[in-house]
Short mmCIF file of C-alpha atoms in Angstrom, two decimals:
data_model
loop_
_atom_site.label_atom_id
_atom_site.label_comp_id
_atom_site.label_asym_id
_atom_site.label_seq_id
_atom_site.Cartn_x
_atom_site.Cartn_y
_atom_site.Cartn_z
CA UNK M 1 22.55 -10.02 -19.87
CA UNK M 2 21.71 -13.63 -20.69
CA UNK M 3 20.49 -15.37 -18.39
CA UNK M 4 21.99 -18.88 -18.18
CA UNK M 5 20.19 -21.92 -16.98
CA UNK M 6 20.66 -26.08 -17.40
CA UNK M 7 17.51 -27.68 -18.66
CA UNK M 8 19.04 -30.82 -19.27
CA UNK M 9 19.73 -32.67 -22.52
CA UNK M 10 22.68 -31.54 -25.51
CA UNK M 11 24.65 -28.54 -25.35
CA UNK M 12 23.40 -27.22 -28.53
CA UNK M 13 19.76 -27.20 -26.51
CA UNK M 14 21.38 -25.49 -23.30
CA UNK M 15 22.63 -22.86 -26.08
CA UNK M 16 19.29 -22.22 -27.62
CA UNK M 17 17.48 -21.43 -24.35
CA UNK M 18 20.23 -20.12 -22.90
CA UNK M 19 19.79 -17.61 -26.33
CA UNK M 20 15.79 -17.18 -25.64
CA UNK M 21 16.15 -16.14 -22.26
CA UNK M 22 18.66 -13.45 -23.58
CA UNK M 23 16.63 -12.04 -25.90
CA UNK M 24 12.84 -12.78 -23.75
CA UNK M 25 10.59 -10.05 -24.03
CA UNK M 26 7.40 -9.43 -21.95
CA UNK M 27 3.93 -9.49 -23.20
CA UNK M 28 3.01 -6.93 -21.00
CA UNK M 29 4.45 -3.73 -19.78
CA UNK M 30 4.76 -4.86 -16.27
CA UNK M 31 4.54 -1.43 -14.73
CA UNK M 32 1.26 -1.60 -16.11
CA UNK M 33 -0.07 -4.34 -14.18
CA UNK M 34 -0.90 -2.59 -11.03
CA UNK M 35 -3.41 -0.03 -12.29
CA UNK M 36 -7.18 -0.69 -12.17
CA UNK M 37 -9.94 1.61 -13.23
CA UNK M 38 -12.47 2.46 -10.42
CA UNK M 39 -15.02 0.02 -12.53
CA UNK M 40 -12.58 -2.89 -11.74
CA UNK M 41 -12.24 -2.20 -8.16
CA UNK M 42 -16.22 -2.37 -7.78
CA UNK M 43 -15.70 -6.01 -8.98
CA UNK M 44 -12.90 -7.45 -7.04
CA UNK M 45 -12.58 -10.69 -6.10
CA UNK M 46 -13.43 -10.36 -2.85
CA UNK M 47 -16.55 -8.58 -3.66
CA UNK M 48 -17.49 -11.58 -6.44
CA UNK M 49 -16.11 -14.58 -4.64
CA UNK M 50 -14.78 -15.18 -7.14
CA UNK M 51 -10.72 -16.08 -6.52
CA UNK M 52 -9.56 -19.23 -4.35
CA UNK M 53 -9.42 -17.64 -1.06
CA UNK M 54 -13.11 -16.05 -0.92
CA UNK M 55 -15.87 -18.60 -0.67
CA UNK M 56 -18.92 -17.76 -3.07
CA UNK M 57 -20.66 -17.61 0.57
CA UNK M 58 -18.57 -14.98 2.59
CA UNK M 59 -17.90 -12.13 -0.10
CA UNK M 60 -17.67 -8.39 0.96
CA UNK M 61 -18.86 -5.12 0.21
CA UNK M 62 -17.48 -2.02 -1.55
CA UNK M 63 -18.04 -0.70 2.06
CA UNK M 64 -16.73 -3.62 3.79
CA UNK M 65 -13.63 -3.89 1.72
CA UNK M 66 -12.49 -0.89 2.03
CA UNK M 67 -12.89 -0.93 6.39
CA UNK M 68 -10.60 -4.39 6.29
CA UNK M 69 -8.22 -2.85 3.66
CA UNK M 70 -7.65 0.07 6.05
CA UNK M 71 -7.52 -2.02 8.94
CA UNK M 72 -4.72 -4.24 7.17
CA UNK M 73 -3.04 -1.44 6.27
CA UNK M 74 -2.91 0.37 9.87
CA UNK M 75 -1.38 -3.17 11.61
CA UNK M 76 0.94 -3.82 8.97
CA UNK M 77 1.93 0.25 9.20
CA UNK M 78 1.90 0.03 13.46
CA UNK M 79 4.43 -3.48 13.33
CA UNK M 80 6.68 -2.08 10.68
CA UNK M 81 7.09 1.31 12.76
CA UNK M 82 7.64 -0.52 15.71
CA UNK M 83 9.99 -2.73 14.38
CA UNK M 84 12.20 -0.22 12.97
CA UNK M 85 12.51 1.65 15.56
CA UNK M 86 13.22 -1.61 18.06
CA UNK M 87 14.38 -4.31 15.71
CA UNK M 88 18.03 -4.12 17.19
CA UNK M 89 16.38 -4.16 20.70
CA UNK M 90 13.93 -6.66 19.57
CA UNK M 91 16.62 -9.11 17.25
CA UNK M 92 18.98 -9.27 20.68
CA UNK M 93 15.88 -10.14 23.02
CA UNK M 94 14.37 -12.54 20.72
CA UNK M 95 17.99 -14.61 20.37
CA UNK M 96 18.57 -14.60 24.18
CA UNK M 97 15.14 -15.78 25.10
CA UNK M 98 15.23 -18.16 22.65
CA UNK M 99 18.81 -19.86 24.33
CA UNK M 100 16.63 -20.47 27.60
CA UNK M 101 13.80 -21.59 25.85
CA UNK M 102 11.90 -24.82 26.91
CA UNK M 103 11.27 -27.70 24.42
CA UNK M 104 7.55 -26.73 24.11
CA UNK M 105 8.46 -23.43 23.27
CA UNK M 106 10.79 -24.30 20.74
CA UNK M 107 8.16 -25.89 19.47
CA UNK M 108 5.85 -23.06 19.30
CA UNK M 109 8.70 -21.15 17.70
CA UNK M 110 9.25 -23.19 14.87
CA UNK M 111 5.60 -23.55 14.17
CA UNK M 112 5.48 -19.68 13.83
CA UNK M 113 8.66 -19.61 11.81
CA UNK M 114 7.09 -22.25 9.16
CA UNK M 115 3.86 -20.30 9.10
CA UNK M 116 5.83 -17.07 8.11
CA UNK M 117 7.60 -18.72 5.85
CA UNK M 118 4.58 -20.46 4.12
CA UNK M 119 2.76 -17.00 4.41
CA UNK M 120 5.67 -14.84 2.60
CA UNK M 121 5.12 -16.88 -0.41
CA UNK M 122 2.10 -16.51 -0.57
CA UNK M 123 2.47 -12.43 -0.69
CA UNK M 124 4.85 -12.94 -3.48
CA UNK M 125 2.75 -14.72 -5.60
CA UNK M 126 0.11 -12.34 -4.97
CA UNK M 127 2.86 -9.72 -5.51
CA UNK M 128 3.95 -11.67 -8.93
CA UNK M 129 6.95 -11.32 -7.47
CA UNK M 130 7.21 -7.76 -8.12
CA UNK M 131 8.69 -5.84 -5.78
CA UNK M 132 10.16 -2.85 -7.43
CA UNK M 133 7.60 -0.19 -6.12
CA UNK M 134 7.63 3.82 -6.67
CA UNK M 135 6.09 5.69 -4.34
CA UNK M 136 5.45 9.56 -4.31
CA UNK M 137 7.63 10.76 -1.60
CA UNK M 138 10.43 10.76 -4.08
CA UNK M 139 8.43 12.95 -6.48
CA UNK M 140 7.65 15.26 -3.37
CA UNK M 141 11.24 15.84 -2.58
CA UNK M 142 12.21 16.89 -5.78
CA UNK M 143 8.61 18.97 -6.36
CA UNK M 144 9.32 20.85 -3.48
CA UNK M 145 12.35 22.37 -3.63
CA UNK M 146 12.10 22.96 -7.64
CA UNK M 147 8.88 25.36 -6.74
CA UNK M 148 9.93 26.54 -3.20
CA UNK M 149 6.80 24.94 -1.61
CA UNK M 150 7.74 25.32 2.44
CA UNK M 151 8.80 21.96 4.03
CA UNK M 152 5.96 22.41 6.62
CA UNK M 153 3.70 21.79 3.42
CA UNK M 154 5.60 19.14 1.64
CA UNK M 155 5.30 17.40 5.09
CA UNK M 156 1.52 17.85 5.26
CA UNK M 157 1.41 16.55 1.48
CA UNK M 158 3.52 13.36 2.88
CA UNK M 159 0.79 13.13 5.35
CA UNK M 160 -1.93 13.25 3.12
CA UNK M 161 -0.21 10.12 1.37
CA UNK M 162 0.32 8.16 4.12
CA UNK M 163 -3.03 8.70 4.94
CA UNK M 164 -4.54 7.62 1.32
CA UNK M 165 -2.17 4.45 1.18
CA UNK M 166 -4.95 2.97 3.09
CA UNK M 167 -7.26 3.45 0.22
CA UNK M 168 -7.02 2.22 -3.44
CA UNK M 169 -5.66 5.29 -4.63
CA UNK M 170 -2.21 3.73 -5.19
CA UNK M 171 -3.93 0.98 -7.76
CA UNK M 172 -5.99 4.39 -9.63
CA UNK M 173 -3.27 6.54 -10.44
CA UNK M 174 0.71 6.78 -10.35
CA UNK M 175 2.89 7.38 -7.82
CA UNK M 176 4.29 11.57 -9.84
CA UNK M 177 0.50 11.97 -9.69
CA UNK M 178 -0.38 11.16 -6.59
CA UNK M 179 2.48 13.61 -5.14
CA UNK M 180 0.95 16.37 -7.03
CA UNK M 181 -2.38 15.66 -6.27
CA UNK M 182 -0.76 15.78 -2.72
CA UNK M 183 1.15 18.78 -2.83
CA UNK M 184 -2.16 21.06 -4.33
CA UNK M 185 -4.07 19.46 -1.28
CA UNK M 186 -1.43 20.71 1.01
CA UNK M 187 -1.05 23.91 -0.49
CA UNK M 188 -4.95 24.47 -0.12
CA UNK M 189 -4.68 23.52 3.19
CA UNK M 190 -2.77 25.51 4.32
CA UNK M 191 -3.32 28.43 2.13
CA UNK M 192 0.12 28.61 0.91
CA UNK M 193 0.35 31.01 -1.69
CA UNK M 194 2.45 28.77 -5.09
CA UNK M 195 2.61 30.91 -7.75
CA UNK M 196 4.62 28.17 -9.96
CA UNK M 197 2.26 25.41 -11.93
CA UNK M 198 3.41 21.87 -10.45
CA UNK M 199 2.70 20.47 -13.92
CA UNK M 200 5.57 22.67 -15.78
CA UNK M 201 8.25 20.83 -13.68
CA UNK M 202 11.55 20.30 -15.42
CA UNK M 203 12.48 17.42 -13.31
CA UNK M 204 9.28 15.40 -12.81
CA UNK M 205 8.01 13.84 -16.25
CA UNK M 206 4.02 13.30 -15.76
CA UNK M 207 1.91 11.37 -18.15
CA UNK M 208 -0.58 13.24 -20.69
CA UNK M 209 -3.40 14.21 -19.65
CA UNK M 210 -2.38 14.09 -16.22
CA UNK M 211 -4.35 17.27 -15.39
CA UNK M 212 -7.63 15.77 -15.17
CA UNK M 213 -5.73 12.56 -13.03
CA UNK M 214 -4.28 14.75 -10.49
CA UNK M 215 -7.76 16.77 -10.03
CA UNK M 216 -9.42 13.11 -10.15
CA UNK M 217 -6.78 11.89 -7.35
CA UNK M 218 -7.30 15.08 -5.35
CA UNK M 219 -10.91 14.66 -5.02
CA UNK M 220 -10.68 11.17 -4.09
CA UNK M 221 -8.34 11.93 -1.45
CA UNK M 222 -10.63 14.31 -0.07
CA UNK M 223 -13.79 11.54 -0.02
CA UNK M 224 -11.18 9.09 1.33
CA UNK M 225 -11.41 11.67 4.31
CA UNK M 226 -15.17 12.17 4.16
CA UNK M 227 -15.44 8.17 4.70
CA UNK M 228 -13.19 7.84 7.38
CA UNK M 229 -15.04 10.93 9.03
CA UNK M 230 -18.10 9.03 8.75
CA UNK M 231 -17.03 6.05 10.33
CA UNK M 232 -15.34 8.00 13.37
CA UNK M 233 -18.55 10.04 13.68
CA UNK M 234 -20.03 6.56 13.43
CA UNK M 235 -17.93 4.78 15.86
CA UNK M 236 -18.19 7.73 18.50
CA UNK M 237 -22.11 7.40 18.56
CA UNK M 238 -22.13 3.84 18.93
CA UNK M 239 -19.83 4.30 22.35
CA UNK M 240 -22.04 7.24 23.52
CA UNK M 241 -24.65 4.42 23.03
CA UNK M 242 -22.76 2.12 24.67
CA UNK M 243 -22.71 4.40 27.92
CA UNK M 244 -25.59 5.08 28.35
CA UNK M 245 -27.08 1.24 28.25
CA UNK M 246 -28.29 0.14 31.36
CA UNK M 247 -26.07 -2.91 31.44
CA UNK M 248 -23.44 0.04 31.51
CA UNK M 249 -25.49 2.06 34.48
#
């Protein structure tokens, strides 16, 4: 459908656009523009300094960047959970505190409304406005049933992407091949015993070659897990530490 708007001037020009907007095609395949090779992700700009927000003087490791990516992730994962299951709770509070507000913290309200406001444009624009996402879940539903995989392991495969959502892994491969990638970990996991090949599905549709990218995917999942080992062995040393300091005696 066309899509119709005024930019002024004769109706013969509000024809023509309205004609070029009709018949606009993209440059791009935007359902490309997500994916990044792991080459791309050593170079970010956060690790170059190298976009607006990241002075030349305060950019980030590969090691860094992925701690504060996982720790963005867990808050914004942690407020949406708790909103969901509280937001009626928490909607009804918020409007009847807000009627016996004082001035001052009307104030303070507003101030936090404008910054929200100010801040969910700038997601979108990071976002390009796109927010059409697939994830894998889907593709785990349907997987499931189609090769009777228990629902005790389509559940641990669910895990294993919640988990991995805090890594790049959704920017390296797509969402049909990150469920299957999923779904083999699970199955390993737990030893469950799949005679059926995942990748002769008659209701998922995966790319070619996606073979070698759900192998790829499963063996970054499993050094997503090595890191995050690492840095709870890490973390539980540094406490030990912590307790036995003298300024702790």
């Amino acid at each position: 459908m066309a899509t119709h708007v005024r930019l002024g001037g004769s109706s013969s020009g509000y024809a023509t656009a309205t004609a070029a907007l009709g018949n606009y095609q993209p440059i791009v395949d935007v359902s490309e523009q997500w994916y990044f090779t792991k080459e791309d992700l050593m170079n970010t700009p956060s690790q170059a300094g190298s976009d607006y927000s990241t002075p030349g003087t305060k950019t980030y490791s590969l090691t860094e960047e992925r701690s504060w990516r996982s720790r963005g992730c867990n808050f914004i994962h942690n407020a949406v959970k708790r909103l969901d299951i509280l937001k009626d709770i928490a909607y009804a509070c918020a409007y009847v505190s807000a009627k016996g507000r004082t001035k001052e913290a009307t104030v303070q309200q507003d101030i936090w409304q404008r910054l929200l406001q100010k801040l969910e444009i700038v997601v979108l624009e990071n976002c390009c406005f796109d927010l059409d996402v697939a994830h894998p879940y889907g593709y785990i539903d349907t997987l499931a049933p189609e090769f009777g995989i228990p629902v005790f392991v389509a559940k641990s495969a669910t895990a294993h992407v919640n988990d991995c959502l805090r890594s790049p892994i959704c920017l390296l491969y797509r969402p049909e091949v990150i469920a299957v990638a999923a779904l083999y970990l699970a199955i390993g996991v737990h030893g469950c015993d799949v005679k059926a090949d995942l990748f002769d599905s008659c209701k998922v549709s995966l790319p070619p070659g996606a073979q070698r990218e759900v192998e790829a995917c499963a063996m970054d999942m499993l050094d997503f897990y090595r890191r995050e080992a690492d840095v709870e062995r890490e973390a539980m040393t540094l406490q030990q530490m912590n307790r036995q300091s003298p300024q702790f005696s």
